[in-house]
Coordinates of C-alpha atoms in Angstrom, one line a residue:
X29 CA 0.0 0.0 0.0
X30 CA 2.9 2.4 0.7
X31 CA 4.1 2.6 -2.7
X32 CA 0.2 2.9 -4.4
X33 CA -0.2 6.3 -1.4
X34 CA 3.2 7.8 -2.0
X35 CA 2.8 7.9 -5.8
X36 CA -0.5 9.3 -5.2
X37 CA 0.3 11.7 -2.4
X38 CA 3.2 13.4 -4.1
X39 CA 1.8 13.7 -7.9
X40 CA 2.9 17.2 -9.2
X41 CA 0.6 19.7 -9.8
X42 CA -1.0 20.0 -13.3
X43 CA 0.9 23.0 -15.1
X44 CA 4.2 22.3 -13.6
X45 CA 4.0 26.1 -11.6
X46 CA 5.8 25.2 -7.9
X47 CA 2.4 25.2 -5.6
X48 CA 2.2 28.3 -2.9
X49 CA 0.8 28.9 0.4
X50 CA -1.9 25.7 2.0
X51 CA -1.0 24.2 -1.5
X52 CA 2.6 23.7 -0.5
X53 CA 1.7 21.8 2.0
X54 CA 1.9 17.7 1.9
X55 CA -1.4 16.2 1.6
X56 CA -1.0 13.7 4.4
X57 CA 0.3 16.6 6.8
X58 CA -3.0 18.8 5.9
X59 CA -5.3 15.8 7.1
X60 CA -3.3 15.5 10.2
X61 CA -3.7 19.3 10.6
X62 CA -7.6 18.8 9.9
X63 CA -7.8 15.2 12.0
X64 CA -5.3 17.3 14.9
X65 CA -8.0 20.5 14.9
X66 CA -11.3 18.5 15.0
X67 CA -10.0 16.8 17.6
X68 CA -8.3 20.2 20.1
X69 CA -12.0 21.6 19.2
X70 CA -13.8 17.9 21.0
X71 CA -11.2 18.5 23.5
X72 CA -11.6 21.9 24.5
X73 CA -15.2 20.9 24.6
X74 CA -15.1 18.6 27.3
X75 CA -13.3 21.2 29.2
X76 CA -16.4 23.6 28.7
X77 CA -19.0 20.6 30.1
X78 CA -18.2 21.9 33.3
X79 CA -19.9 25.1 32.7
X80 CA -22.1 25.0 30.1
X81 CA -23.2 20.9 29.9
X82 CA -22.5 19.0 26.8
X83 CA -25.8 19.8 25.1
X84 CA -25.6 23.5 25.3
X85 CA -21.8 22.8 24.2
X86 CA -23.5 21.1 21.1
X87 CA -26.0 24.1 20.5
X88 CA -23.1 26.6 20.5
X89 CA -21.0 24.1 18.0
X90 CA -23.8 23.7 15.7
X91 CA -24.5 27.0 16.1
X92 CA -21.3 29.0 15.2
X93 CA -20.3 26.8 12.4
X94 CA -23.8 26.9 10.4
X95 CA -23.3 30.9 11.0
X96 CA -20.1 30.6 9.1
X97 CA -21.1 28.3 6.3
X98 CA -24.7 30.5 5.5
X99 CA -22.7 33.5 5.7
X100 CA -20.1 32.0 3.1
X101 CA -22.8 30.1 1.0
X102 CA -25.7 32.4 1.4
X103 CA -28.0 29.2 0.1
X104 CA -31.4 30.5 -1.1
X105 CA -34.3 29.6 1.0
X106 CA -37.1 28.6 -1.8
X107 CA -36.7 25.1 -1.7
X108 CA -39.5 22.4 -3.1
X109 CA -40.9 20.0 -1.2
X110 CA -38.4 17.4 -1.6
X111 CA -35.5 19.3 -0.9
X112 CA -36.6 20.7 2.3
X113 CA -37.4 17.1 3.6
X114 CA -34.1 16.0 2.6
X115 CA -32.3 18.9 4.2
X116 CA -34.5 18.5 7.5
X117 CA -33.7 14.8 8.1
X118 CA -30.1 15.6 7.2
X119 CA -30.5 18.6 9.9
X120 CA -32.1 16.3 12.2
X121 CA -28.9 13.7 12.2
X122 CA -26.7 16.3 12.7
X123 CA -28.2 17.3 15.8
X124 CA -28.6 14.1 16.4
X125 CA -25.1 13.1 16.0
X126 CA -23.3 16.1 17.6
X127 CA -25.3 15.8 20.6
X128 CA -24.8 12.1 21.3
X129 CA -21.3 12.4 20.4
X130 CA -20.5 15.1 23.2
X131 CA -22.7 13.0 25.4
X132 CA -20.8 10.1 24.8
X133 CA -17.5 12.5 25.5
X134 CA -18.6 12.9 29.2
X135 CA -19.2 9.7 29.8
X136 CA -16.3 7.9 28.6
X137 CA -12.6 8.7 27.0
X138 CA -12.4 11.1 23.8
X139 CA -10.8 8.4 21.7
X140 CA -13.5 5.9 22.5
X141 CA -16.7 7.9 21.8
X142 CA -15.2 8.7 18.3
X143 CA -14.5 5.4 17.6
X144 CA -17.7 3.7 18.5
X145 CA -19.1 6.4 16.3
X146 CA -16.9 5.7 13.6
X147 CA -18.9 2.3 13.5
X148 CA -21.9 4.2 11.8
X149 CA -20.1 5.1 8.3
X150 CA -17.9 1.9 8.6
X151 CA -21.0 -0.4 8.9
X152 CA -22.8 1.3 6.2
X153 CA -20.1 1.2 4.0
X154 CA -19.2 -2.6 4.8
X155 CA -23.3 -3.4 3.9
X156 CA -23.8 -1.7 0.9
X157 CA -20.9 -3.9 -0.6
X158 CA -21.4 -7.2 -1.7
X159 CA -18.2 -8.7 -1.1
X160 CA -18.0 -11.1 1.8
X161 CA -14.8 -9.7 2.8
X162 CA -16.1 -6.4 3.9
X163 CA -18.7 -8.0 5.9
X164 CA -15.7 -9.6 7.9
X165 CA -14.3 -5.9 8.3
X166 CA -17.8 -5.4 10.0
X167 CA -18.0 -8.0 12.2
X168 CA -14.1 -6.9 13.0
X169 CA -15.6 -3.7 13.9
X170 CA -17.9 -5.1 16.3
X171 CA -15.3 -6.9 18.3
X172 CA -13.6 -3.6 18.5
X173 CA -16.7 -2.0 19.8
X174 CA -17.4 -4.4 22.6
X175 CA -13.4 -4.3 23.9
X176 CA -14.0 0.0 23.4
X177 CA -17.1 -0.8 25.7
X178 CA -15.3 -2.9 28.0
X179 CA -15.8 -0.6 31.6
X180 CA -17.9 -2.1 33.4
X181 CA -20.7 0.1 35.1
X182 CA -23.7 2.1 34.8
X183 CA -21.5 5.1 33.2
X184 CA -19.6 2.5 31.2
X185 CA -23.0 1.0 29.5
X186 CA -24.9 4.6 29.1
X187 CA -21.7 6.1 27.9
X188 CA -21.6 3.1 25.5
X189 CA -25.3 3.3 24.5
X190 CA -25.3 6.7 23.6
X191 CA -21.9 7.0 21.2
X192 CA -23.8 3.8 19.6
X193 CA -27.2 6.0 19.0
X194 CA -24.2 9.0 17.4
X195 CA -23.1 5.6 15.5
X196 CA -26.3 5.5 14.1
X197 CA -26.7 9.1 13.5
X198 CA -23.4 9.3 11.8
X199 CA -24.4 6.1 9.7
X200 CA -27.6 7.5 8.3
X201 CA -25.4 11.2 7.6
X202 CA -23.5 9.8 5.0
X203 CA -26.4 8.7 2.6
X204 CA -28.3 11.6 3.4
X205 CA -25.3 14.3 2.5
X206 CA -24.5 12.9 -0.4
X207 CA -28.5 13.1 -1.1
X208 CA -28.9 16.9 0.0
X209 CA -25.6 17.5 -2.1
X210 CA -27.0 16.2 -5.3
X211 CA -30.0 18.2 -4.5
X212 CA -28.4 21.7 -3.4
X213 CA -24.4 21.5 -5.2
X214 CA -21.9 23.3 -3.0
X215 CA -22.1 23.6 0.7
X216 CA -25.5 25.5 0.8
X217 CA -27.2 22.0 2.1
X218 CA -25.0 21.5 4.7
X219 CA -25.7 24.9 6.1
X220 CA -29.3 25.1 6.1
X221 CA -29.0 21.7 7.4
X222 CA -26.7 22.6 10.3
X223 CA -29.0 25.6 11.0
X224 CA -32.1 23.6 11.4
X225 CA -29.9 21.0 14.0
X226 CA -29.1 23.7 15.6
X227 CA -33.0 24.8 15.8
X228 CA -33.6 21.0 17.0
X229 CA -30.7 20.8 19.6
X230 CA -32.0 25.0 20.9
X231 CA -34.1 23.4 23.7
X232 CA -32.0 20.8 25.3
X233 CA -28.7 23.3 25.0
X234 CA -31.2 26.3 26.9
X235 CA -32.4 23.8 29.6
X236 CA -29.3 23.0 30.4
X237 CA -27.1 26.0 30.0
X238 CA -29.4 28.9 30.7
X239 CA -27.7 31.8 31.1
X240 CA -24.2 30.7 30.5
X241 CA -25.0 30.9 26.9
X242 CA -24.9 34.6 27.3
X243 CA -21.7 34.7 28.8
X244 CA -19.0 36.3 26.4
X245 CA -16.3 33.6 28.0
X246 CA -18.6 30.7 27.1
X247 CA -19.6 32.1 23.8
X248 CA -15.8 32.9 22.9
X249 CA -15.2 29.4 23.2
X250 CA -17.9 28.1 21.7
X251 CA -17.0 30.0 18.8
X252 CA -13.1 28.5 18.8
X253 CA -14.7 25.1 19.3
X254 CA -16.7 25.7 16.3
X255 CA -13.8 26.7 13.9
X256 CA -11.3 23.6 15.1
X257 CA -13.8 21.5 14.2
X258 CA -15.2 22.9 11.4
X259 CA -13.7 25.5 10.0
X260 CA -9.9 24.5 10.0
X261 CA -10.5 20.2 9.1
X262 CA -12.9 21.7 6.6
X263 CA -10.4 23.6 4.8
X264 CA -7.8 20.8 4.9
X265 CA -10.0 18.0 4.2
X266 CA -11.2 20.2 0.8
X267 CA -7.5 20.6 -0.5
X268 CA -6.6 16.8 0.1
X269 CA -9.4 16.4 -1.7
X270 CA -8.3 17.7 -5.2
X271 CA -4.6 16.5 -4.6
X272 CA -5.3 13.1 -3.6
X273 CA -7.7 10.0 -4.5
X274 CA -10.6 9.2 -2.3
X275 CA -8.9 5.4 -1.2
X276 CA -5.8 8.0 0.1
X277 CA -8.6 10.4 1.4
X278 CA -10.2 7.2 3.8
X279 CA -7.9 5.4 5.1
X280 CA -6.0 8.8 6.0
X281 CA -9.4 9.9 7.6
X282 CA -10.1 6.6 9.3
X283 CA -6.7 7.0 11.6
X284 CA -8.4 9.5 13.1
X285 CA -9.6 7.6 16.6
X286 CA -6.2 7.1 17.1
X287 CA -5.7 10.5 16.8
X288 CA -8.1 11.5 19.2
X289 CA -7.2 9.6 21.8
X290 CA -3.7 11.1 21.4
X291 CA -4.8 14.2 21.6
X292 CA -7.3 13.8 24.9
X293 CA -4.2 11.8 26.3
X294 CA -1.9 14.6 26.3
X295 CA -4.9 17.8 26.9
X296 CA -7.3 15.9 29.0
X297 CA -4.6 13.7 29.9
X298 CA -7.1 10.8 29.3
X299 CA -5.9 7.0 29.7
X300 CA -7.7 3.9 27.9
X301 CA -7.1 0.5 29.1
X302 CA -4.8 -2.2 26.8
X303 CA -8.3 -3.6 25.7
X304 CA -10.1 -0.2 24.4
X305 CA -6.7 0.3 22.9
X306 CA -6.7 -3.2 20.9
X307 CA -10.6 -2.2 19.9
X308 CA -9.6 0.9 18.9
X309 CA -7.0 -0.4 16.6
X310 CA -9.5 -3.4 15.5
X311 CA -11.8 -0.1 14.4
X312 CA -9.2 1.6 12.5
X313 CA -8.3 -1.8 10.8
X314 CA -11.3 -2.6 10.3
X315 CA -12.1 1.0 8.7
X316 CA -8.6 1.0 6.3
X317 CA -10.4 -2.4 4.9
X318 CA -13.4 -1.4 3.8
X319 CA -11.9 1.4 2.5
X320 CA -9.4 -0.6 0.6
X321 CA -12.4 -3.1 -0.4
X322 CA -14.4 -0.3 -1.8
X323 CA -11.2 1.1 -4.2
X324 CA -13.2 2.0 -7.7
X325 CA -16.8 1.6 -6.6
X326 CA -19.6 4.8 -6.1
X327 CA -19.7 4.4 -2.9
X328 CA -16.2 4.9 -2.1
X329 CA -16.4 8.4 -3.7
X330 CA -20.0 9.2 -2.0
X331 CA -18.6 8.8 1.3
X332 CA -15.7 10.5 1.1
X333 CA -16.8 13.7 -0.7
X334 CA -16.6 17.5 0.4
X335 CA -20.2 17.6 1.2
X336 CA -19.3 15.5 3.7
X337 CA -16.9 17.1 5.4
X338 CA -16.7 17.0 9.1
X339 CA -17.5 12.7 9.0
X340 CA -16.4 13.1 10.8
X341 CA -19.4 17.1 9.6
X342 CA -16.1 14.8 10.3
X343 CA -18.1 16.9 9.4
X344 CA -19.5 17.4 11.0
X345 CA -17.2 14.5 11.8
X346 CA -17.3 15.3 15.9

């Protein structure tokens, strides 16, 4: 595989001008910068549960980061019927899947809520294929979910039930991006989708934050929060995207568990037990497989597309 991704990774650019500024940078370093910022921003979140709960935490997320793609997008709002369905189901597992995500995050380790999660996409991928093989890569993925849930517990179990109802969420994303992007080309889906999760995550984030959604402090970081995991991945993840091939774009984006838990080791300084660590790996394994068993097909390319940014929207991927 190293050769196939080198030669891919490090094709000139077409014209044979030396590349400038973001597009001088190494496609695999500008996912790690993307996969590194999406997962400071899930950090940095945790921190805030403290104060403002992990549902208000989710409104200001959603919140900030639709502001920023409607202002760039400015998406018209005369939709037909069909459209508007799409983009309120879509809006509704975002909400959906941001909220059990952070959820998930105060229950148990970083690294392991985005995992289990990961299972969503990696399951739907592994079913819509018809090889056998890929099915194995989902059973894999199962093991590595149960050693990930492996704490024992009532906070171990809820924590585990919840990142599997973001696994779902995150699952049914996929299709329904690529839907709303055929629909509405460009990013203008996506935003009027985020807006309305926001709209459906509003009363949950008031109940539980109340007034601390006024305060400037909370809303400053909500707002950073919002750009590392949105703003910065989104921007990496869309040049990697015209340098490299989507097989490269995957199985770079499906080391990213690894990299959370990384990341909440040394911020949060967060610890997972030699099991969750062999599920995590069996995920990420199990992810680079499918991936790899998906090399040419229509599905590879749906799921791995810039309307679906942040999976991840990673996009919202977490």
């Amino acid at each position: 595989m190293s050769v196939d991704v080198a030669a891919e990774v490090t094709a000139a650019p077409a014209g044979g001008t030396a590349p400038r500024g973001i597009g001088a940078v190494p496609a695999p370093v500008l996912m790690l910068v993307g996969m590194v910022s999406t997962q400071l921003g899930a950090a940095f979140a945790k921190q805030l549960f403290g104060t403002v709960g992990p549902a208000a935490m989710t409104v200001l997320r959603l919140g900030f980061a639709a502001a920023v793609l409607l202002v760039f997008w400015r998406p018209s709002l005369r939709l037909d019927r069909r459209t508007a369905g799409a983009v309120t189901v879509l809006g509704v597992a975002i909400a959906g899947m941001n909220l059990c995500f952070y959820l998930a995050m105060a229950r148990m380790p970083v690294g392991v809520a985005l995992t289990v999660g990961m299972a969503g996409p990696l399951t739907v991928a592994a079913l819509s294929s018809r090889r056998a093989r890929d099915r194995l890569w989902a059973v894999l993925a199962g093991c590595g979910i149960a050693l990930l849930g492996w704490q024992g517990g009532a906070a171990g179990i809820s924590g585990l039930l919840i990142a599997l109802a973001c696994a779902v969420f995150w699952g049914a994303y996929v299709p329904l991006s690529a839907r709303v992007g055929a629909l509405l080309p460009g990013g203008g889906g996506l935003a009027l989708a985020m807006a309305f999760g926001t709209l459906c995550a509003l009363p949950a984030g008031l109940l539980e934050g109340g007034s601390a959604l006024a305060d400037p402090v909370v809303l400053a970081f909500g707002f950073g929060v919002a750009m590392l995991s949105s703003l910065v991945p989104y921007t990496c993840e869309m040049e990697t995207l015209r340098r490299v091939s989507a097989l490269v774009f995957g199985v770079l984006l499906s080391l990213e568990p690894a990299i959370g838990a990384l990341v909440a080791l040394l911020v949060l300084h967060e610890t997972i037990s030699p099991l969750q660590t062999l599920g995590l790996a069996a995920v990420v394994v199990a992810s680079i497989g499918v991936i790899r068993g998906t090399r040419g097909t229509p599905v590879e390319r749906d799921a791995t597309s810039p309307d679906i940014p942040d999976s991840r929207e990673q996009g919202l991927r977490q």
